[in-house]
């Protein structure tokens, strides 16, 4: 007796919305007899391992995303009986720092010798690097 089975998904890829420079790991797994082989498509075109992109079996790894990585991806699993597709969109997001949701106070009233906390929480993608200045002087972290 020889058993055969069409490929069937155990694990599919899901849509991802990630920041510029983030890493992506997508894994898809299928079962079938004979065991399925895997390939990847981006916007309908075959995707291969290269300097920036690693493909190992059903796993796609992009260690540092850039804007051109956005697109529609498909993991393809096939054996001699059938071919199945799992689809997902990758959207790489880049946004300049925006203070509209967490504005920085223009003025804080503090007693001489008192303590003040000034919050700085911009939304940005990737995460913003924050520097503080007093006039043109760059402030460094110290005991105060």
mmCIF file with all atom_site columns, C-alpha atoms in Angstrom, residues 79-140:
data_model
loop_
_atom_site.group_PDB
_atom_site.id
_atom_site.type_symbol
_atom_site.label_atom_id
_atom_site.label_alt_id
_atom_site.label_comp_id
_atom_site.label_asym_id
_atom_site.label_entity_id
_atom_site.label_seq_id
_atom_site.pdbx_PDB_ins_code
_atom_site.Cartn_x
_atom_site.Cartn_y
_atom_site.Cartn_z
_atom_site.occupancy
_atom_site.B_iso_or_equiv
_atom_site.pdbx_formal_charge
_atom_site.auth_seq_id
_atom_site.auth_comp_id
_atom_site.auth_asym_id
_atom_site.auth_atom_id
_atom_site.pdbx_PDB_model_num
ATOM 1  C CA . UNK A 1 79  ? 4.248  17.883 -4.048 1.00 0.00 ? 79  UNK A CA 1
ATOM 2  C CA . UNK A 1 80  ? 3.479  15.816 -7.147 1.00 0.00 ? 80  UNK A CA 1
ATOM 3  C CA . UNK A 1 81  ? -0.255 15.901 -6.371 1.00 0.00 ? 81  UNK A CA 1
ATOM 4  C CA . UNK A 1 82  ? -0.945 19.609 -5.860 1.00 0.00 ? 82  UNK A CA 1
ATOM 5  C CA . UNK A 1 83  ? 0.382  23.119 -5.245 1.00 0.00 ? 83  UNK A CA 1
ATOM 6  C CA . UNK A 1 84  ? -0.994 25.373 -2.495 1.00 0.00 ? 84  UNK A CA 1
ATOM 7  C CA . UNK A 1 85  ? -0.378 29.059 -1.777 1.00 0.00 ? 85  UNK A CA 1
ATOM 8  C CA . UNK A 1 86  ? -0.370 31.122 1.429  1.00 0.00 ? 86  UNK A CA 1
ATOM 9  C CA . UNK A 1 87  ? -0.574 34.883 0.832  1.00 0.00 ? 87  UNK A CA 1
ATOM 10 C CA . UNK A 1 88  ? 0.397  37.811 3.044  1.00 0.00 ? 88  UNK A CA 1
ATOM 11 C CA . UNK A 1 89  ? 1.150  41.482 2.622  1.00 0.00 ? 89  UNK A CA 1
ATOM 12 C CA . UNK A 1 90  ? 4.312  43.049 4.007  1.00 0.00 ? 90  UNK A CA 1
ATOM 13 C CA . UNK A 1 91  ? 4.080  46.780 4.527  1.00 0.00 ? 91  UNK A CA 1
ATOM 14 C CA . UNK A 1 92  ? 7.264  48.545 5.616  1.00 0.00 ? 92  UNK A CA 1
ATOM 15 C CA . UNK A 1 93  ? 6.395  51.752 7.432  1.00 0.00 ? 93  UNK A CA 1
ATOM 16 C CA . UNK A 1 94  ? 8.543  54.852 7.786  1.00 0.00 ? 94  UNK A CA 1
ATOM 17 C CA . UNK A 1 95  ? 7.252  57.971 9.515  1.00 0.00 ? 95  UNK A CA 1
ATOM 18 C CA . UNK A 1 96  ? 9.013  61.115 10.699 1.00 0.00 ? 96  UNK A CA 1
ATOM 19 C CA . UNK A 1 97  ? 8.678  61.955 14.404 1.00 0.00 ? 97  UNK A CA 1
ATOM 20 C CA . UNK A 1 98  ? 5.200  63.276 15.226 1.00 0.00 ? 98  UNK A CA 1
ATOM 21 C CA . UNK A 1 99  ? 4.318  64.928 18.535 1.00 0.00 ? 99  UNK A CA 1
ATOM 22 C CA . UNK A 1 100 ? 0.578  65.418 17.866 1.00 0.00 ? 100 UNK A CA 1
ATOM 23 C CA . UNK A 1 101 ? -0.493 62.520 20.116 1.00 0.00 ? 101 UNK A CA 1
ATOM 24 C CA . UNK A 1 102 ? 1.984  63.373 22.909 1.00 0.00 ? 102 UNK A CA 1
ATOM 25 C CA . UNK A 1 103 ? 2.833  67.071 22.614 1.00 0.00 ? 103 UNK A CA 1
ATOM 26 C CA . UNK A 1 104 ? 5.764  68.419 24.608 1.00 0.00 ? 104 UNK A CA 1
ATOM 27 C CA . UNK A 1 105 ? 4.699  71.138 27.076 1.00 0.00 ? 105 UNK A CA 1
ATOM 28 C CA . UNK A 1 106 ? 5.814  74.588 25.944 1.00 0.00 ? 106 UNK A CA 1
ATOM 29 C CA . UNK A 1 107 ? 6.315  75.748 29.535 1.00 0.00 ? 107 UNK A CA 1
ATOM 30 C CA . UNK A 1 108 ? 6.632  74.199 32.991 1.00 0.00 ? 108 UNK A CA 1
ATOM 31 C CA . UNK A 1 109 ? 6.536  76.279 36.178 1.00 0.00 ? 109 UNK A CA 1
ATOM 32 C CA . UNK A 1 110 ? 9.066  75.004 38.717 1.00 0.00 ? 110 UNK A CA 1
ATOM 33 C CA . UNK A 1 111 ? 10.466 76.368 41.960 1.00 0.00 ? 111 UNK A CA 1
ATOM 34 C CA . UNK A 1 112 ? 14.174 77.190 41.993 1.00 0.00 ? 112 UNK A CA 1
ATOM 35 C CA . UNK A 1 113 ? 15.940 74.019 43.106 1.00 0.00 ? 113 UNK A CA 1
ATOM 36 C CA . UNK A 1 114 ? 12.794 72.001 42.362 1.00 0.00 ? 114 UNK A CA 1
ATOM 37 C CA . UNK A 1 115 ? 12.451 68.986 40.102 1.00 0.00 ? 115 UNK A CA 1
ATOM 38 C CA . UNK A 1 116 ? 10.819 68.850 36.691 1.00 0.00 ? 116 UNK A CA 1
ATOM 39 C CA . UNK A 1 117 ? 10.133 66.003 34.304 1.00 0.00 ? 117 UNK A CA 1
ATOM 40 C CA . UNK A 1 118 ? 9.702  66.846 30.642 1.00 0.00 ? 118 UNK A CA 1
ATOM 41 C CA . UNK A 1 119 ? 8.193  64.039 28.599 1.00 0.00 ? 119 UNK A CA 1
ATOM 42 C CA . UNK A 1 120 ? 9.259  63.432 25.012 1.00 0.00 ? 120 UNK A CA 1
ATOM 43 C CA . UNK A 1 121 ? 7.365  60.608 23.332 1.00 0.00 ? 121 UNK A CA 1
ATOM 44 C CA . UNK A 1 122 ? 7.010  61.178 19.605 1.00 0.00 ? 122 UNK A CA 1
ATOM 45 C CA . UNK A 1 123 ? 5.483  58.499 17.429 1.00 0.00 ? 123 UNK A CA 1
ATOM 46 C CA . UNK A 1 124 ? 7.976  57.571 14.721 1.00 0.00 ? 124 UNK A CA 1
ATOM 47 C CA . UNK A 1 125 ? 8.913  54.598 12.622 1.00 0.00 ? 125 UNK A CA 1
ATOM 48 C CA . UNK A 1 126 ? 11.633 53.530 13.132 1.00 0.00 ? 126 UNK A CA 1
ATOM 49 C CA . UNK A 1 127 ? 11.857 54.718 16.755 1.00 0.00 ? 127 UNK A CA 1
ATOM 50 C CA . UNK A 1 128 ? 13.214 58.259 17.007 1.00 0.00 ? 128 UNK A CA 1
ATOM 51 C CA . UNK A 1 129 ? 16.615 59.059 18.497 1.00 0.00 ? 129 UNK A CA 1
ATOM 52 C CA . UNK A 1 130 ? 16.069 61.800 21.075 1.00 0.00 ? 130 UNK A CA 1
ATOM 53 C CA . UNK A 1 131 ? 18.549 64.563 21.906 1.00 0.00 ? 131 UNK A CA 1
ATOM 54 C CA . UNK A 1 132 ? 17.969 67.408 24.350 1.00 0.00 ? 132 UNK A CA 1
ATOM 55 C CA . UNK A 1 133 ? 19.168 70.998 23.910 1.00 0.00 ? 133 UNK A CA 1
ATOM 56 C CA . UNK A 1 134 ? 18.995 74.151 25.968 1.00 0.00 ? 134 UNK A CA 1
ATOM 57 C CA . UNK A 1 135 ? 19.293 76.915 23.400 1.00 0.00 ? 135 UNK A CA 1
ATOM 58 C CA . UNK A 1 136 ? 22.110 75.758 21.155 1.00 0.00 ? 136 UNK A CA 1
ATOM 59 C CA . UNK A 1 137 ? 23.800 73.706 23.898 1.00 0.00 ? 137 UNK A CA 1
ATOM 60 C CA . UNK A 1 138 ? 23.432 69.925 23.711 1.00 0.00 ? 138 UNK A CA 1
ATOM 61 C CA . UNK A 1 139 ? 22.463 68.571 27.132 1.00 0.00 ? 139 UNK A CA 1
ATOM 62 C CA . UNK A 1 140 ? 24.238 65.476 28.394 1.00 0.00 ? 140 UNK A CA 1
#
